[in-house]
PDB file of C-alpha atoms and ligand atoms in Angstrom:
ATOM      1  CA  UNK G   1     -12.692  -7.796   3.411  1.00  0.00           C
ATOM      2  CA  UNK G   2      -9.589  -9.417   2.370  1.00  0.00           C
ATOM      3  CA  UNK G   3      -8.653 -12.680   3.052  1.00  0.00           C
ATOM      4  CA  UNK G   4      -5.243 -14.722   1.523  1.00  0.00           C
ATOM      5  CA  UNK G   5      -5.626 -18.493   1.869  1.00  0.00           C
ATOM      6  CA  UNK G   6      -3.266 -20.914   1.864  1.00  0.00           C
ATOM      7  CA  UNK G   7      -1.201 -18.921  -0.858  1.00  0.00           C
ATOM      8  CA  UNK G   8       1.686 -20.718  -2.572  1.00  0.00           C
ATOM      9  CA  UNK G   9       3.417 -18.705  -5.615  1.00  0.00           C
ATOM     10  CA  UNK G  10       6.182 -20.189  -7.364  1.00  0.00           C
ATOM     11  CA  UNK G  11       8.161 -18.645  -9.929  1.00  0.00           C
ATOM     12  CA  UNK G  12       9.636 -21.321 -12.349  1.00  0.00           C
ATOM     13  CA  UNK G  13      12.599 -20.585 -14.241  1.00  0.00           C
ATOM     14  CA  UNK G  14      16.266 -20.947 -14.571  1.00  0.00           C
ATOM     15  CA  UNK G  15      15.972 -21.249 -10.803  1.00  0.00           C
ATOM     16  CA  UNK G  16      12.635 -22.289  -9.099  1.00  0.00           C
ATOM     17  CA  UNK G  17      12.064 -19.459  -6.408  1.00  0.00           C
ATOM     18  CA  UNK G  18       9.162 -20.469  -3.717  1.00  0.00           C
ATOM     19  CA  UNK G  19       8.374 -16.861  -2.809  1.00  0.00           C
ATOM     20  CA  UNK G  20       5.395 -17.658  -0.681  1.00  0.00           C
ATOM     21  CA  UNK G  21       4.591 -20.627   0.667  1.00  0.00           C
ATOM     22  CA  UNK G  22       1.307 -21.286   1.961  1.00  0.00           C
ATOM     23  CA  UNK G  23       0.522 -17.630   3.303  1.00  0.00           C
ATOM     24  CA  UNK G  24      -3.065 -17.420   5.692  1.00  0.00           C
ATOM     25  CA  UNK G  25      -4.100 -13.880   6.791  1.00  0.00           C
ATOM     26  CA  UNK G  26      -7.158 -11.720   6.952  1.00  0.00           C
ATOM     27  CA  UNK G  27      -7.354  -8.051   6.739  1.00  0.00           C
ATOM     28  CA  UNK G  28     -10.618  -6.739   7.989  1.00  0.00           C
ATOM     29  CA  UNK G  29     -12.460  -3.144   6.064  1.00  0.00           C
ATOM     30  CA  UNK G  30     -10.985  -0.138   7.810  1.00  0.00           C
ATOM     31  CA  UNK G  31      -7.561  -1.434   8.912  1.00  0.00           C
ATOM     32  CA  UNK G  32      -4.311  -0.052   8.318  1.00  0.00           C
ATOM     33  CA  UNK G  33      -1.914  -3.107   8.064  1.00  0.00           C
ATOM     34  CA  UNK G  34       1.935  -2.951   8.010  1.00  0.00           C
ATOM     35  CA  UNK G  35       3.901  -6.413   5.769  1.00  0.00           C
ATOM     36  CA  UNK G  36       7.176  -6.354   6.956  1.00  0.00           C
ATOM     37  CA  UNK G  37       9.372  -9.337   6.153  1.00  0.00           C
ATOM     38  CA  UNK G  38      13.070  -9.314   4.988  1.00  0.00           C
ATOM     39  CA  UNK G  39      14.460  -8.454   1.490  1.00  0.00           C
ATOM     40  CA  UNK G  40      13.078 -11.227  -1.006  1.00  0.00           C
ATOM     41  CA  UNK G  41      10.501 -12.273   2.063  1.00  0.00           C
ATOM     42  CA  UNK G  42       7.898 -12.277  -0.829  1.00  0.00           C
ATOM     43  CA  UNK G  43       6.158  -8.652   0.255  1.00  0.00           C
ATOM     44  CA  UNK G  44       5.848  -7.639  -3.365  1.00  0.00           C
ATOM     45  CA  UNK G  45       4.708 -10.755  -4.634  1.00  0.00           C
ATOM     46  CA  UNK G  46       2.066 -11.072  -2.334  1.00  0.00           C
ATOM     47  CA  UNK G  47       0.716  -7.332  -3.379  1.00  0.00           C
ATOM     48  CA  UNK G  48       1.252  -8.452  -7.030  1.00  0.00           C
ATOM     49  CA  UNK G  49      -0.984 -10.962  -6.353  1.00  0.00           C
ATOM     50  CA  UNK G  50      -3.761  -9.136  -4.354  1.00  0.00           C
ATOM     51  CA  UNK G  51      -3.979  -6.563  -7.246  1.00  0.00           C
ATOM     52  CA  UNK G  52      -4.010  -9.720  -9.506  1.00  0.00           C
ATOM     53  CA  UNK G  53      -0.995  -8.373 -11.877  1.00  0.00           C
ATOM     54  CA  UNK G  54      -0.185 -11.822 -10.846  1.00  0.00           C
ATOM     55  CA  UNK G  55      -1.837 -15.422 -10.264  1.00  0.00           C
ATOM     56  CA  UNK G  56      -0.789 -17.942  -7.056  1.00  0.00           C
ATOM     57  CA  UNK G  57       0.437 -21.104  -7.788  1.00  0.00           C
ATOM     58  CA  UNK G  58      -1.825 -22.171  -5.531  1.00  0.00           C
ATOM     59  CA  UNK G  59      -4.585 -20.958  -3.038  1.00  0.00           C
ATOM     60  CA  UNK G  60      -6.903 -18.247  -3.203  1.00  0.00           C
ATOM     61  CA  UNK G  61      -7.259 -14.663  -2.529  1.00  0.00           C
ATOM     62  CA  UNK G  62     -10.760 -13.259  -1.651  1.00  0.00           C
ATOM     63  CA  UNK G  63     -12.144  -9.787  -2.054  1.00  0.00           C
ATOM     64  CA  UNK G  64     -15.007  -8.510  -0.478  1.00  0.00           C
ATOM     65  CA  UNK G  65     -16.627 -12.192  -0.746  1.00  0.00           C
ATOM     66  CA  UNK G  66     -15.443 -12.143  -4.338  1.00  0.00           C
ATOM     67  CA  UNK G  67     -12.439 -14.497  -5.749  1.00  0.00           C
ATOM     68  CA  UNK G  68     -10.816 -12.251  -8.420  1.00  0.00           C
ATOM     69  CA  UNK G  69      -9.027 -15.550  -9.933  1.00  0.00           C
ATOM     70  CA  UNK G  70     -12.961 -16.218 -11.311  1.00  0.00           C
ATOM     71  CA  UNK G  71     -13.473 -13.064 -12.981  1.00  0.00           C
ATOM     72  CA  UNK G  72     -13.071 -12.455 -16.847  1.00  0.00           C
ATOM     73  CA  UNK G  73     -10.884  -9.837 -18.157  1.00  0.00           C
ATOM     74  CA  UNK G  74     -13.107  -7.105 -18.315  1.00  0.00           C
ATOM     75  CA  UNK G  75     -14.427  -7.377 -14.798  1.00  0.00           C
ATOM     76  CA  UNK G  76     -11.088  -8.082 -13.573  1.00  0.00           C
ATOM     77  CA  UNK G  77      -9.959  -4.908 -15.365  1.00  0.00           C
ATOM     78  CA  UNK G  78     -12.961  -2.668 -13.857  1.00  0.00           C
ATOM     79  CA  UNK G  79     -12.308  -4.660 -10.296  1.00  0.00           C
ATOM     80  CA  UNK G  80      -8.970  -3.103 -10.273  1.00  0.00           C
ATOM     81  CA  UNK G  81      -9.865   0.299 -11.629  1.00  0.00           C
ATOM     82  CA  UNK G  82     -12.595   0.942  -9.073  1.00  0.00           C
ATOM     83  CA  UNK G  83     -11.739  -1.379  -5.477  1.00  0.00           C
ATOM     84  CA  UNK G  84      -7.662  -0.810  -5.455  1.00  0.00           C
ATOM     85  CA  UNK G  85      -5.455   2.080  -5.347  1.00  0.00           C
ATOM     86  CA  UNK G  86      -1.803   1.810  -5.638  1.00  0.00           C
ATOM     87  CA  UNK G  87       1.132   4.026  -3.931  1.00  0.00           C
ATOM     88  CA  UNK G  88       4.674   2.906  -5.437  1.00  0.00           C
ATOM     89  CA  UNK G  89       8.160   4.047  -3.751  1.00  0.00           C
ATOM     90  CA  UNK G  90       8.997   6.051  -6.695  1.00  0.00           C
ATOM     91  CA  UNK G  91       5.461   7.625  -7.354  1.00  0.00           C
ATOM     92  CA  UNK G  92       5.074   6.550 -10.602  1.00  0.00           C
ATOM     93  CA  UNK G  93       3.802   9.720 -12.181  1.00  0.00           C
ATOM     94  CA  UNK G  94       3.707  10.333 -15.734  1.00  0.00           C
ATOM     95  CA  UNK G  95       6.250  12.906 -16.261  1.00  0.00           C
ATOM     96  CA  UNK G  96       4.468  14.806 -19.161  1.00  0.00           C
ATOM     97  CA  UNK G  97       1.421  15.346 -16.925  1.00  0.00           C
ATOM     98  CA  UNK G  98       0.503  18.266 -14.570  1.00  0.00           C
ATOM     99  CA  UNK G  99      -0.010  17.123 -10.980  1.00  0.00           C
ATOM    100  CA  UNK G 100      -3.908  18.063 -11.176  1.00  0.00           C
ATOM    101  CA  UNK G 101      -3.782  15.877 -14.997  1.00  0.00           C
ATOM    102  CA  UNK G 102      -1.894  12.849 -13.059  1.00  0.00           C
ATOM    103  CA  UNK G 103      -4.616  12.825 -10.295  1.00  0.00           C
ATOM    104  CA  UNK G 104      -7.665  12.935 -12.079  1.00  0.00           C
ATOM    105  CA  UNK G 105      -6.214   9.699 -14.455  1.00  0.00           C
ATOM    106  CA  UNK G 106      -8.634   6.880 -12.941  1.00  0.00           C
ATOM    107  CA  UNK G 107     -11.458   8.848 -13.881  1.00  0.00           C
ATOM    108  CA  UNK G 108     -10.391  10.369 -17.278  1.00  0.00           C
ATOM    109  CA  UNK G 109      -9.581   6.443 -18.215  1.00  0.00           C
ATOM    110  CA  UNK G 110     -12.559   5.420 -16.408  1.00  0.00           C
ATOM    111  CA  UNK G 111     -14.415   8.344 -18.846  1.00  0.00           C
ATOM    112  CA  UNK G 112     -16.173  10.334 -15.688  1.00  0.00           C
ATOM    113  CA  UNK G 113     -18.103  13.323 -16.027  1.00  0.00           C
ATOM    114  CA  UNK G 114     -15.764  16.257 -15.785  1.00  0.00           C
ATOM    115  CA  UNK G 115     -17.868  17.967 -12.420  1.00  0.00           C
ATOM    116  CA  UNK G 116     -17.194  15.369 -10.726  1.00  0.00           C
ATOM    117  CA  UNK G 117     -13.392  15.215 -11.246  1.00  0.00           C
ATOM    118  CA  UNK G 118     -13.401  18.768 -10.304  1.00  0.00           C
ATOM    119  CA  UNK G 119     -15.335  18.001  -6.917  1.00  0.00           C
ATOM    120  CA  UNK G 120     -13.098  15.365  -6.036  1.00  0.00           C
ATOM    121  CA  UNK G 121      -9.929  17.108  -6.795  1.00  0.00           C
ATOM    122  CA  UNK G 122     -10.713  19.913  -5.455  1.00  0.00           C
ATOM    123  CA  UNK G 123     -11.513  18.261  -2.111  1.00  0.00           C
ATOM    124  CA  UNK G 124      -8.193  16.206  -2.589  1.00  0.00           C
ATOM    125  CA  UNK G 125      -5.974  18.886  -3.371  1.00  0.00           C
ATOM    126  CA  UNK G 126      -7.006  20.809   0.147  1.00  0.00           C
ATOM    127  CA  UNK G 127      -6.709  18.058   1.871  1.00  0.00           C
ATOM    128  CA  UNK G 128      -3.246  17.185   0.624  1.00  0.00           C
ATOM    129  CA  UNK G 129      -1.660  20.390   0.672  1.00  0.00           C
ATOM    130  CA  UNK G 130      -1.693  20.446  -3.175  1.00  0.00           C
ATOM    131  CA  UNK G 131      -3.569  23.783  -4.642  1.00  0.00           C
ATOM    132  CA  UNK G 132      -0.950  25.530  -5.121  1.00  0.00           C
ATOM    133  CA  UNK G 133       0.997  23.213  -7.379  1.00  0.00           C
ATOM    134  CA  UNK G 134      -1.483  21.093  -9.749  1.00  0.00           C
ATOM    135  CA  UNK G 135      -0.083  23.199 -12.945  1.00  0.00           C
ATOM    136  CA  UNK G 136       3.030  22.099 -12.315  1.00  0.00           C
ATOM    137  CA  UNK G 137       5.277  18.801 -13.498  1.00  0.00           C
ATOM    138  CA  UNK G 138       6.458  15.830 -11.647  1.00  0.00           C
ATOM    139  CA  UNK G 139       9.924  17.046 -12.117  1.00  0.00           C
ATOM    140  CA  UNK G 140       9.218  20.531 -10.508  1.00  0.00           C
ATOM    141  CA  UNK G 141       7.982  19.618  -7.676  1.00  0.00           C
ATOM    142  CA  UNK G 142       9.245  18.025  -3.989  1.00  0.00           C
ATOM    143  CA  UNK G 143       9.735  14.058  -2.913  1.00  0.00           C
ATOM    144  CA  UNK G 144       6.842  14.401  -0.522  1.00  0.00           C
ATOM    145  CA  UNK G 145       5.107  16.461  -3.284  1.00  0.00           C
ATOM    146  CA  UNK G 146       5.414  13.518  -5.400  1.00  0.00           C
ATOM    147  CA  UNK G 147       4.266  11.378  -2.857  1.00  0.00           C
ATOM    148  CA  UNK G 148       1.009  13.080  -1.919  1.00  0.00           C
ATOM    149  CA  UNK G 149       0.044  13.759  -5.780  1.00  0.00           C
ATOM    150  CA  UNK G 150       0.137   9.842  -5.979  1.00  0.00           C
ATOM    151  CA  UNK G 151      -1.953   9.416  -2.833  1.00  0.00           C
ATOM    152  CA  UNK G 152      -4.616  12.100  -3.837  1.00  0.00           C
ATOM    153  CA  UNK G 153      -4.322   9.847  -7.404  1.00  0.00           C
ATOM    154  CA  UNK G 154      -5.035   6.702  -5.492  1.00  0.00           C
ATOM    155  CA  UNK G 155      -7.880   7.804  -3.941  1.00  0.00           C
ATOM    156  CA  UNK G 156      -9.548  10.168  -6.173  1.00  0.00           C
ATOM    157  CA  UNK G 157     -12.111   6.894  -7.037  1.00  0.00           C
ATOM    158  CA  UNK G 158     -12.787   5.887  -3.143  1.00  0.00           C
ATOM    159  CA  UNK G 159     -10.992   2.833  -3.638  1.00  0.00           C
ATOM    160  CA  UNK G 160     -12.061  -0.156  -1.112  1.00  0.00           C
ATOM    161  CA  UNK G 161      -8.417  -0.979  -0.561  1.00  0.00           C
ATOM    162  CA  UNK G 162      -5.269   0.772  -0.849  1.00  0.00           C
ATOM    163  CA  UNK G 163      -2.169  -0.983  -1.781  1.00  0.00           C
ATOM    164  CA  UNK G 164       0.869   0.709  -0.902  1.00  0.00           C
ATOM    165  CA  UNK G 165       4.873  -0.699  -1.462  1.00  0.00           C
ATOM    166  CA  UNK G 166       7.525   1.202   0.919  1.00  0.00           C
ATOM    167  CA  UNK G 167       5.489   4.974  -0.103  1.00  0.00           C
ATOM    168  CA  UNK G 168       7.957   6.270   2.189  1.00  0.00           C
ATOM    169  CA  UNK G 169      10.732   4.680   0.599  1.00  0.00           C
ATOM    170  CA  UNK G 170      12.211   7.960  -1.150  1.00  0.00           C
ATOM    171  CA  UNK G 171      11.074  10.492   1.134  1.00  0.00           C
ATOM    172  CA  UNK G 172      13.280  12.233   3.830  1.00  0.00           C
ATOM    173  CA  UNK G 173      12.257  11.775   7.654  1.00  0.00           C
ATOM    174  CA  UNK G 174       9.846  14.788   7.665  1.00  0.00           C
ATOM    175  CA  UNK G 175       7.744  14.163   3.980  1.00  0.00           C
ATOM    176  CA  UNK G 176       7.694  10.535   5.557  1.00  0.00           C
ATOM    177  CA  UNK G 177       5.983  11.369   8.654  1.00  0.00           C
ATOM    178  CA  UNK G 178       3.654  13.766   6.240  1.00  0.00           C
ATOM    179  CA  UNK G 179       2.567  11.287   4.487  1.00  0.00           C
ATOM    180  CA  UNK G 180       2.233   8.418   6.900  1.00  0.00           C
ATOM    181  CA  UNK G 181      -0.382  10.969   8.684  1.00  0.00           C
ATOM    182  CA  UNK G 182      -2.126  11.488   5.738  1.00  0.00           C
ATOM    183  CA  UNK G 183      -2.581   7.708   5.240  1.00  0.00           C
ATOM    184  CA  UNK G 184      -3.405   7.385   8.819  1.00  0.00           C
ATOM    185  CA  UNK G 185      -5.723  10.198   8.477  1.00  0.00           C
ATOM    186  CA  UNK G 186      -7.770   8.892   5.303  1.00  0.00           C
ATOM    187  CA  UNK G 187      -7.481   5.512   6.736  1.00  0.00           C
ATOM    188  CA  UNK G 188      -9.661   6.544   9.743  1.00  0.00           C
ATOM    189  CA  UNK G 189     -11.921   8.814   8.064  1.00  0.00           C
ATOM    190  CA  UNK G 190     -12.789   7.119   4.976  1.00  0.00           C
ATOM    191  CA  UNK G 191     -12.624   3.799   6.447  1.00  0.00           C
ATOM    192  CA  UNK G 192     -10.146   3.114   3.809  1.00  0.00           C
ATOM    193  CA  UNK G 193      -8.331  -0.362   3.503  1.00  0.00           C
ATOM    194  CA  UNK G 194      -4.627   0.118   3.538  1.00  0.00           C
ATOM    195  CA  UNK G 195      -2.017  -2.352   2.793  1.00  0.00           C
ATOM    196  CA  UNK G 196       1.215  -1.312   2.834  1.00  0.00           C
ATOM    197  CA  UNK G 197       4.846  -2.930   2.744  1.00  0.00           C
ATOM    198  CA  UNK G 198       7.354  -1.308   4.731  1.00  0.00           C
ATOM    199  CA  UNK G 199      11.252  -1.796   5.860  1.00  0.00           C
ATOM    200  CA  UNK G 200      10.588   1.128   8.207  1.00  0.00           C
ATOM    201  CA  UNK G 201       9.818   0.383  11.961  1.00  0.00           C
ATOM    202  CA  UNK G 202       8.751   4.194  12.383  1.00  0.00           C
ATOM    203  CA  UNK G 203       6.415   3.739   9.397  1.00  0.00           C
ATOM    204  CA  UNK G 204       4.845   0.487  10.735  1.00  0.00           C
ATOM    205  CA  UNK G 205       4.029   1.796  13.571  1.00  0.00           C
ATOM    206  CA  UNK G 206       1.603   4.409  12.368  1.00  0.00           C
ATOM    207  CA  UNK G 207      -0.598   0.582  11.491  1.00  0.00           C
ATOM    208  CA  UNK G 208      -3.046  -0.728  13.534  1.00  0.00           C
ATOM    209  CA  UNK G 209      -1.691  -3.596  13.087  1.00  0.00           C
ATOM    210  CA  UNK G 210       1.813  -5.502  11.430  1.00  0.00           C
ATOM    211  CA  UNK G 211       2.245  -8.878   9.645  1.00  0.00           C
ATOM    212  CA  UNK G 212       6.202 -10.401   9.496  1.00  0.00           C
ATOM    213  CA  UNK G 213       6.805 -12.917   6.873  1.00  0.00           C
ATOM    214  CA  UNK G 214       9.830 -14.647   6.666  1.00  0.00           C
ATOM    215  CA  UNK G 215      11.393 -16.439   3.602  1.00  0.00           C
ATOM    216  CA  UNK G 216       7.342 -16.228   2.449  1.00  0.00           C
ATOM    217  CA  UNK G 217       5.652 -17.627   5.224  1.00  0.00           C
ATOM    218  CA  UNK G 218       3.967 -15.946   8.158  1.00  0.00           C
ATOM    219  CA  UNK G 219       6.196 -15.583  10.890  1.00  0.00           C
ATOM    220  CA  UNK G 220       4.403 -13.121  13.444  1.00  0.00           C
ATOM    221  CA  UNK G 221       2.001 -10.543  13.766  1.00  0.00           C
ATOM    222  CA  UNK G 222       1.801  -8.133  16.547  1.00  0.00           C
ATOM    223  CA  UNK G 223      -1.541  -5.519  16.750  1.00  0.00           C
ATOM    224  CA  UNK G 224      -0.612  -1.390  17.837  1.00  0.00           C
ATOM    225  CA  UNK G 225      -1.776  -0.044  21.036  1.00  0.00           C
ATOM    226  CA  UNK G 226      -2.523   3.406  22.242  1.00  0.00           C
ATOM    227  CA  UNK G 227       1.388   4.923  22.457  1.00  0.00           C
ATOM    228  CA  UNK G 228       3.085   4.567  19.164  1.00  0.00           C
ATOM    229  CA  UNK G 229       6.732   4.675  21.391  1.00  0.00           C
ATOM    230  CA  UNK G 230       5.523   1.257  23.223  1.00  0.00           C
ATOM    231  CA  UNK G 231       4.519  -0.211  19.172  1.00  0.00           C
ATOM    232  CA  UNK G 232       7.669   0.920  17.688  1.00  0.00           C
ATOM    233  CA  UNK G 233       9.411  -0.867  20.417  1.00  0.00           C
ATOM    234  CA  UNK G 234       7.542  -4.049  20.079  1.00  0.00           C
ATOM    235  CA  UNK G 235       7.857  -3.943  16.347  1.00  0.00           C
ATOM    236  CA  UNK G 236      11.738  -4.078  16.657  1.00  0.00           C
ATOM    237  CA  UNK G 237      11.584  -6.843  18.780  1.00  0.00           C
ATOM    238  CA  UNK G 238      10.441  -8.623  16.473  1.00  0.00           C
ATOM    239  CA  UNK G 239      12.550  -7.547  13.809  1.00  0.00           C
ATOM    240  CA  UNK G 240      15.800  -8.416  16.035  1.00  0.00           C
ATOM    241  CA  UNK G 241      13.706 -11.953  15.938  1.00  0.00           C
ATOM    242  CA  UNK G 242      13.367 -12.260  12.430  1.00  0.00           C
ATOM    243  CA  UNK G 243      16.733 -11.885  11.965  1.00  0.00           C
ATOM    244  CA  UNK G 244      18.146  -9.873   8.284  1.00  0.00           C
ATOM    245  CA  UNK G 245      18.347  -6.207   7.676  1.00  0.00           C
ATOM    246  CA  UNK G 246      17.350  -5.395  11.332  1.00  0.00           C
ATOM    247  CA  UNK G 247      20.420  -3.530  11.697  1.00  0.00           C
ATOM    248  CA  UNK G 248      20.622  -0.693  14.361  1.00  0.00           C
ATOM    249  CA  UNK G 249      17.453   0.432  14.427  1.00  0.00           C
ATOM    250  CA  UNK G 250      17.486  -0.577  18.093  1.00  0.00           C
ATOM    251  CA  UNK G 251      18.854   3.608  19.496  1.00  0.00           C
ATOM    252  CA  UNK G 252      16.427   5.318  17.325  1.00  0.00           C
ATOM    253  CA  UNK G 253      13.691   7.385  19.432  1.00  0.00           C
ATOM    254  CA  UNK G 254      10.385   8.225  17.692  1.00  0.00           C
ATOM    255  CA  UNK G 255      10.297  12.258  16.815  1.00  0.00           C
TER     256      UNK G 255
HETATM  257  N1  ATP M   1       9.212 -12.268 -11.569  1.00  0.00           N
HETATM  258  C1  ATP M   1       9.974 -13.045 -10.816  1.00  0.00           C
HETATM  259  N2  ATP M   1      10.551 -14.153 -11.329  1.00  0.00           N
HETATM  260  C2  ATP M   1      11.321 -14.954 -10.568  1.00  0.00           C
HETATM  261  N3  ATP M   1      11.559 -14.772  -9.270  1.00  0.00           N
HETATM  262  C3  ATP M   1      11.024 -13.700  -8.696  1.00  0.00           C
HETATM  263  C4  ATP M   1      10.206 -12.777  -9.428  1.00  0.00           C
HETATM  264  N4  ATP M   1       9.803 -11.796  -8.576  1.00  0.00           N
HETATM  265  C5  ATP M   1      10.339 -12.085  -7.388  1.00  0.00           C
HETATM  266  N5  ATP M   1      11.066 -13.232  -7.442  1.00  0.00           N
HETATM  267  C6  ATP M   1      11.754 -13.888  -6.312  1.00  0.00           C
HETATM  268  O1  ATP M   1      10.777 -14.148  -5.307  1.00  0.00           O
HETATM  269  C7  ATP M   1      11.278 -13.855  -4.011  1.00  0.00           C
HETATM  270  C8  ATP M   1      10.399 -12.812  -3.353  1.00  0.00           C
HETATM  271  O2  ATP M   1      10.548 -11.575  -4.048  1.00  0.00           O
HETATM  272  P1  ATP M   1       9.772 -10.263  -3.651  1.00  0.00           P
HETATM  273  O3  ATP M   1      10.034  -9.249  -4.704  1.00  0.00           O
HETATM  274  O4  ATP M   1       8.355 -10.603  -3.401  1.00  0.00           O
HETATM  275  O5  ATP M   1      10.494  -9.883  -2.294  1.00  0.00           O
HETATM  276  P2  ATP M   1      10.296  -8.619  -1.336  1.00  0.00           P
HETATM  277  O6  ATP M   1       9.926  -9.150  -0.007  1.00  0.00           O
HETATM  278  O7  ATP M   1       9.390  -7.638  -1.987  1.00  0.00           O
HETATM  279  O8  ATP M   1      11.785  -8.046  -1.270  1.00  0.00           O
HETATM  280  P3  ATP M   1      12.268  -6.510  -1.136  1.00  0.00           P
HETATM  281  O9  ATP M   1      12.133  -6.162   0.303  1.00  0.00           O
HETATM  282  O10 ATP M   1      13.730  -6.607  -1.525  1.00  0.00           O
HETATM  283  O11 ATP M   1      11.478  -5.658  -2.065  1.00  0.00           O
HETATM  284  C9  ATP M   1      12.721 -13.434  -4.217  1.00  0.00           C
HETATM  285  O12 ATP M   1      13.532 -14.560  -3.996  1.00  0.00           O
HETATM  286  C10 ATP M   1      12.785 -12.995  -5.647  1.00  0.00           C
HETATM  287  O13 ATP M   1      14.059 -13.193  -6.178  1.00  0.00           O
HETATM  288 MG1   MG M   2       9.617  -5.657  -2.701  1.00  0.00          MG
END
């Protein structure tokens, strides 16, 4: 469904920065794929640049048969509104809106009847874990909280493909593993794209699958099997490979 061709992006400037240099992957519908890559590797740019906040320098990104790069504003504007859903480390909830208010945003903007927002948070809100808080604020409510408000947002339009950068970036070990389920979860039973962009070994290995790129170029990719213990391990080897922030991930056991 996805597929990134030959992508160069350049950011010109003070400094010229090649952040990724001619970048080849596909992503098939229903996957859940890990992009792990050291710090300045180029992970954000390349999601910039699948949600189209941003253009390559060269190459070509296509979605679903469909090269975004060819599509006017409006379409690209409607394109991102209904096919991508986005899940940022810090949540990025509006403060001055109730949980239920911040969910139900892509359709209010998109101008959807009200039954249906009703239906589909109401479905959302079980299945999160969030009834008993939509009234309430971003600011009264948990990290994972946060977290899973922001997934039920992201999906309340069935998105195609979810784009996610480090989600479990501010959450303690346990509202991590919550909410890596809950991707996992929707991921197999919607069929639901995922994307996401992770420092976290014990994250990654909840994908089916994990890309490494290195200085913005693909260095490895490595696809899960049935234990997530035997993944994990294989995903630090390659980390210790890559070389950078590896660190000593190398003693920790999966919980
Ligand atoms: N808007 C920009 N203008 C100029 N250079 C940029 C811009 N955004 C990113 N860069 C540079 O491009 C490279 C890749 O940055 P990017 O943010 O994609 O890295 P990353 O892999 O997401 O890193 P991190 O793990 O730290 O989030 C870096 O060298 C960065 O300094
Ligand atoms: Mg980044």
């Amino acid at each position: 469904m996805l597929q990134i061709q030959e992508v160069t992006k350049v950011y010109e400037g003070k400094v010229t920065t090649r952040a990724l240099n001619q970048l080849s992957f596909e992503v098939e519908k229903g996957e859940f794929v890990a992009v792990m890559g050291p710090s300045g590797s180029g992970k954000t740019t390349l999601l910039n640049l699948i949600s189209m906040i941003d253009v390559p320098t060269s190459g070509d990104i296509v979605f679903n048969g469909k090269r975004p790069r060819q599509l006017n504003s409006k379409e690209l504007a409607y394109f991102r509104r209904r096919q991508l859903g986005f899940i940022f480390q810090d949540f990025n909830l509006l403060p001055m809106l109730t949980v239920e208010e911040n969910i139900i945003l892509p359709l209010t903007l998109d101008e959807q009847p009200v039954e249906l927002m009703e239906d589909r948070l109401a479905a959302l809100a079980e299945k999160l874990g969030l009834e008993n808080i939509l009234q309430k604020r971003p600011n009264e409510i948990s990290g994972g909280q946060a977290q899973r408000t922001a997934i039920a947002r992201a999906l309340i339009h069935s998105p195609s493909l979810i784009l996610a950068d480090e989600p479990t970036g501010n959450l303690d070990s346990n509202a991590s593993r919550e909410v890596l389920e809950l991707m996992s979860q929707i991921n197999q039973e919607k069929q639901t794209t995922i994307m996401m962009v992770t420092h976290d070994p014990i994250a990654a290995s909840y994908c089916d699958r994990v890309i490494f790129i290195k200085d913005g170029e693909f260095f490895n990719e490595i696809y899960g099997d049935e234990r997530r213990q035997t993944f994990f391990q294989r995903i630090l080897n390659v980390l210790s490979l890559l070389g950078g922030q590896v660190g000593d991930f190398s003693t920790i056991r999966l919980p």
